[in-house]
XYZ file of C-alpha atoms in Angstrom:
248
model
C 0.000 0.000 0.000
C 2.854 2.370 0.787
C 4.347 1.845 -2.674
C 0.973 2.504 -4.325
C 0.580 5.729 -2.333
C 4.065 6.881 -3.387
C 3.350 6.121 -7.039
C 0.031 7.967 -6.975
C 1.677 10.964 -5.315
C 4.341 11.060 -8.031
C 1.882 10.696 -10.928
C -1.430 12.280 -9.825
C -1.147 15.122 -12.367
C -0.204 12.904 -15.316
C -3.588 12.912 -17.006
C -4.589 11.301 -20.285
C -4.242 14.663 -22.041
C -0.701 15.071 -20.680
C 0.295 11.622 -21.913
C -1.313 12.209 -25.326
C 0.639 15.431 -25.777
C 3.997 13.992 -24.689
C 3.958 10.408 -25.902
C 6.160 9.572 -28.891
C 5.020 8.134 -32.194
C 4.275 4.467 -31.622
C 3.361 5.111 -27.966
C 6.686 3.707 -26.774
C 9.455 5.634 -25.017
C 12.855 4.542 -26.226
C 16.386 5.801 -25.794
C 19.493 5.724 -27.925
C 21.640 4.339 -25.150
C 24.906 2.609 -25.882
C 26.060 -0.394 -23.789
C 26.930 0.820 -20.293
C 30.487 0.767 -18.990
C 31.322 0.173 -15.331
C 31.703 3.937 -14.852
C 28.308 4.596 -16.441
C 26.653 2.049 -14.180
C 28.160 3.889 -11.220
C 26.619 7.124 -12.516
C 23.215 5.502 -12.757
C 23.453 4.358 -9.150
C 23.702 8.034 -8.151
C 21.284 9.648 -10.645
C 21.044 12.968 -8.850
C 24.758 13.626 -8.845
C 25.416 17.050 -10.373
C 27.018 16.584 -13.789
C 28.362 19.023 -16.309
C 26.990 18.938 -19.837
C 30.290 17.492 -21.039
C 30.219 14.704 -18.438
C 26.704 13.721 -19.436
C 27.575 13.660 -23.136
C 30.741 11.648 -22.521
C 29.351 9.186 -20.008
C 25.797 8.400 -21.036
C 23.940 8.947 -24.292
C 20.269 8.524 -23.440
C 17.965 10.804 -25.364
C 14.302 9.834 -25.441
C 11.720 10.569 -28.105
C 9.253 12.324 -25.790
C 7.709 15.564 -27.082
C 8.629 17.810 -24.166
C 7.674 21.480 -24.019
C 10.570 23.790 -24.848
C 11.649 25.697 -21.743
C 14.057 28.576 -22.547
C 16.608 29.481 -19.907
C 16.084 33.190 -20.447
C 13.198 35.317 -21.652
C 13.481 38.206 -24.083
C 10.435 40.515 -23.744
C 9.238 42.650 -26.642
C 10.857 45.630 -24.935
C 14.636 45.661 -25.216
C 14.974 47.933 -22.222
C 17.653 46.506 -19.941
C 15.524 46.921 -16.815
C 12.649 44.976 -18.431
C 14.903 42.112 -19.499
C 16.334 41.869 -15.993
C 12.940 42.075 -14.296
C 11.308 39.420 -16.469
C 14.194 36.999 -15.897
C 14.351 37.531 -12.146
C 10.599 36.919 -11.879
C 9.718 34.366 -14.550
C 5.936 34.684 -14.196
C 5.589 36.288 -17.621
C 7.854 33.626 -19.117
C 5.586 30.969 -17.586
C 2.495 32.389 -19.303
C 4.419 32.708 -22.570
C 5.522 29.059 -22.416
C 2.007 27.870 -21.579
C 0.465 29.747 -24.501
C 3.207 28.877 -27.006
C 3.142 25.231 -25.950
C -0.669 25.174 -26.151
C -0.936 24.295 -22.465
C -4.267 26.084 -22.285
C -7.909 25.371 -21.566
C -10.777 25.401 -24.088
C -10.905 29.212 -23.892
C -7.200 29.612 -24.554
C -6.325 30.545 -20.961
C -2.983 29.281 -19.609
C -3.355 26.018 -17.699
C -0.212 25.522 -15.597
C -1.470 22.210 -14.210
C -0.589 20.657 -17.579
C 3.031 21.717 -17.070
C 2.972 20.151 -13.610
C 1.806 16.919 -15.198
C 4.715 17.153 -17.627
C 7.106 17.741 -14.747
C 5.867 14.587 -13.028
C 6.100 12.677 -16.304
C 9.718 13.767 -16.758
C 10.593 12.889 -13.158
C 9.240 9.334 -13.230
C 10.659 8.794 -16.729
C 14.085 9.608 -15.384
C 13.666 7.538 -12.227
C 12.471 4.496 -14.143
C 14.252 4.873 -17.474
C 17.376 6.838 -16.488
C 16.769 9.200 -19.412
C 18.893 12.295 -18.971
C 16.783 14.476 -21.231
C 13.885 13.739 -18.869
C 16.101 14.812 -15.973
C 17.020 18.009 -17.824
C 13.338 18.728 -18.518
C 12.508 18.212 -14.842
C 15.296 20.610 -13.911
C 14.090 23.205 -16.411
C 10.482 23.145 -15.203
C 11.628 23.178 -11.573
C 13.844 26.221 -12.147
C 11.019 28.003 -13.974
C 8.278 27.401 -11.404
C 10.530 28.222 -8.458
C 11.202 31.671 -9.945
C 7.631 32.895 -10.499
C 6.967 35.420 -7.750
C 4.015 37.276 -9.298
C 2.423 33.994 -10.409
C 2.042 33.010 -6.745
C -0.719 35.609 -6.655
C -2.146 34.696 -10.075
C -2.179 30.904 -9.623
C -2.269 30.255 -5.844
C -4.192 26.964 -6.145
C -1.749 25.677 -8.740
C 1.267 26.487 -6.577
C -0.374 24.674 -3.660
C -0.451 21.576 -5.870
C 3.095 22.261 -7.054
C 4.566 22.469 -3.534
C 2.857 19.187 -2.657
C 4.104 17.456 -5.821
C 7.611 18.840 -5.314
C 7.731 17.547 -1.743
C 6.934 14.019 -2.920
C 9.610 14.254 -5.626
C 12.240 15.532 -3.214
C 11.331 12.630 -0.947
C 12.708 10.321 -3.640
C 16.080 12.083 -3.804
C 18.859 10.418 -1.721
C 19.284 12.068 1.687
C 23.041 12.484 1.140
C 22.544 14.397 -2.114
C 23.979 17.598 -0.617
C 26.755 16.052 1.487
C 29.515 16.812 -1.016
C 27.738 19.621 -2.862
C 27.253 22.391 -0.329
C 27.885 25.372 -2.571
C 25.275 27.379 -4.433
C 26.638 25.939 -7.687
C 24.363 22.971 -7.137
C 21.237 23.818 -9.155
C 18.828 22.426 -6.557
C 20.420 24.416 -3.737
C 20.036 27.753 -5.488
C 16.621 26.920 -6.961
C 15.034 25.842 -3.687
C 16.617 28.708 -1.774
C 15.104 31.194 -4.210
C 11.710 29.475 -4.043
C 11.614 29.578 -0.255
C 12.550 33.239 -0.401
C 9.533 34.204 -2.535
C 7.217 31.927 -0.547
C 8.206 33.686 2.680
C 5.738 36.475 1.956
C 2.745 37.144 4.177
C 0.868 38.762 1.266
C 0.372 35.456 -0.567
C -2.571 33.188 0.135
C -2.304 31.894 3.749
C -2.631 28.254 2.667
C 0.215 28.686 0.172
C 2.392 30.450 2.733
C 1.869 27.555 5.160
C 2.556 25.008 2.409
C 5.843 26.782 1.725
C 6.819 26.578 5.379
C 5.929 22.877 5.489
C 8.001 22.189 2.361
C 10.952 24.112 3.748
C 10.890 22.228 7.060
C 10.631 18.922 5.195
C 13.580 19.692 2.916
C 15.813 21.040 5.676
C 15.109 18.014 7.879
C 15.596 15.492 5.076
C 18.841 16.952 3.766
C 20.145 18.250 7.094
C 20.993 21.737 5.909
C 19.610 25.244 5.728
C 18.219 26.735 2.536
C 18.799 30.382 3.296
C 20.017 33.186 1.061
C 22.616 33.940 3.750
C 24.071 30.449 3.236
C 24.149 30.658 -0.538
C 27.747 31.219 -1.626
C 27.152 31.555 -5.350
C 24.704 30.828 -8.114
C 25.567 28.568 -11.026
C 25.955 30.786 -14.088
C 23.890 28.363 -16.183
C 20.825 28.762 -13.963
C 21.313 32.358 -12.919
C 18.805 34.987 -14.102
C 19.745 37.411 -16.835
C 20.865 40.800 -15.525
C 21.272 43.565 -18.087
C 23.163 46.638 -16.984
C 22.000 50.035 -18.188
């Protein structure tokens, strides 16, 4: 029963429409993986180890044929004003709406439906856990980084972010407890991403239920990984995941 509960918690937002949009031709997820070496097997035993792009390309070629939504790292608004570019990349709420509309993650009236992106995030997570597909891991990372940087959207989609914090807690519960033992700098993408998310959730102006959910998630993560996720403890931010700052 415990295993069934865990599976349902990890997949509750993967609806039929999510699967239909993502599933490959032939309805079968495959990868172009070469035979695994002893070193590659070691990598798979620690799937959440932080790897550089070069290490991933050299050590494991596993690209699936899933039709994932394209998630840009940075957003270029119509205005080329430096302040606008910086603002929209620090708070990615506008980027979220843009991605939802461009990816046709909308309801029958054309309104953005972020729950579909949450379903995709869960799909990517379980695909990586079960199939060890690194493009699924990269998609999970991209959606995580996006949703954890949407300050204004907390006000626009409070019910969605309640579901997101719950789903994220179940996913983080699957990550090895020693994940941060040797990676205590802000260069670890999950360290900087979660720290930023907790920072924007620590706002009394957001919906009380969401504020409390943020506190619950933070306590869970800090207890599980045995470390603080505070801006004061963040040494640096990985350049790859850092927001775009344009100087005037």
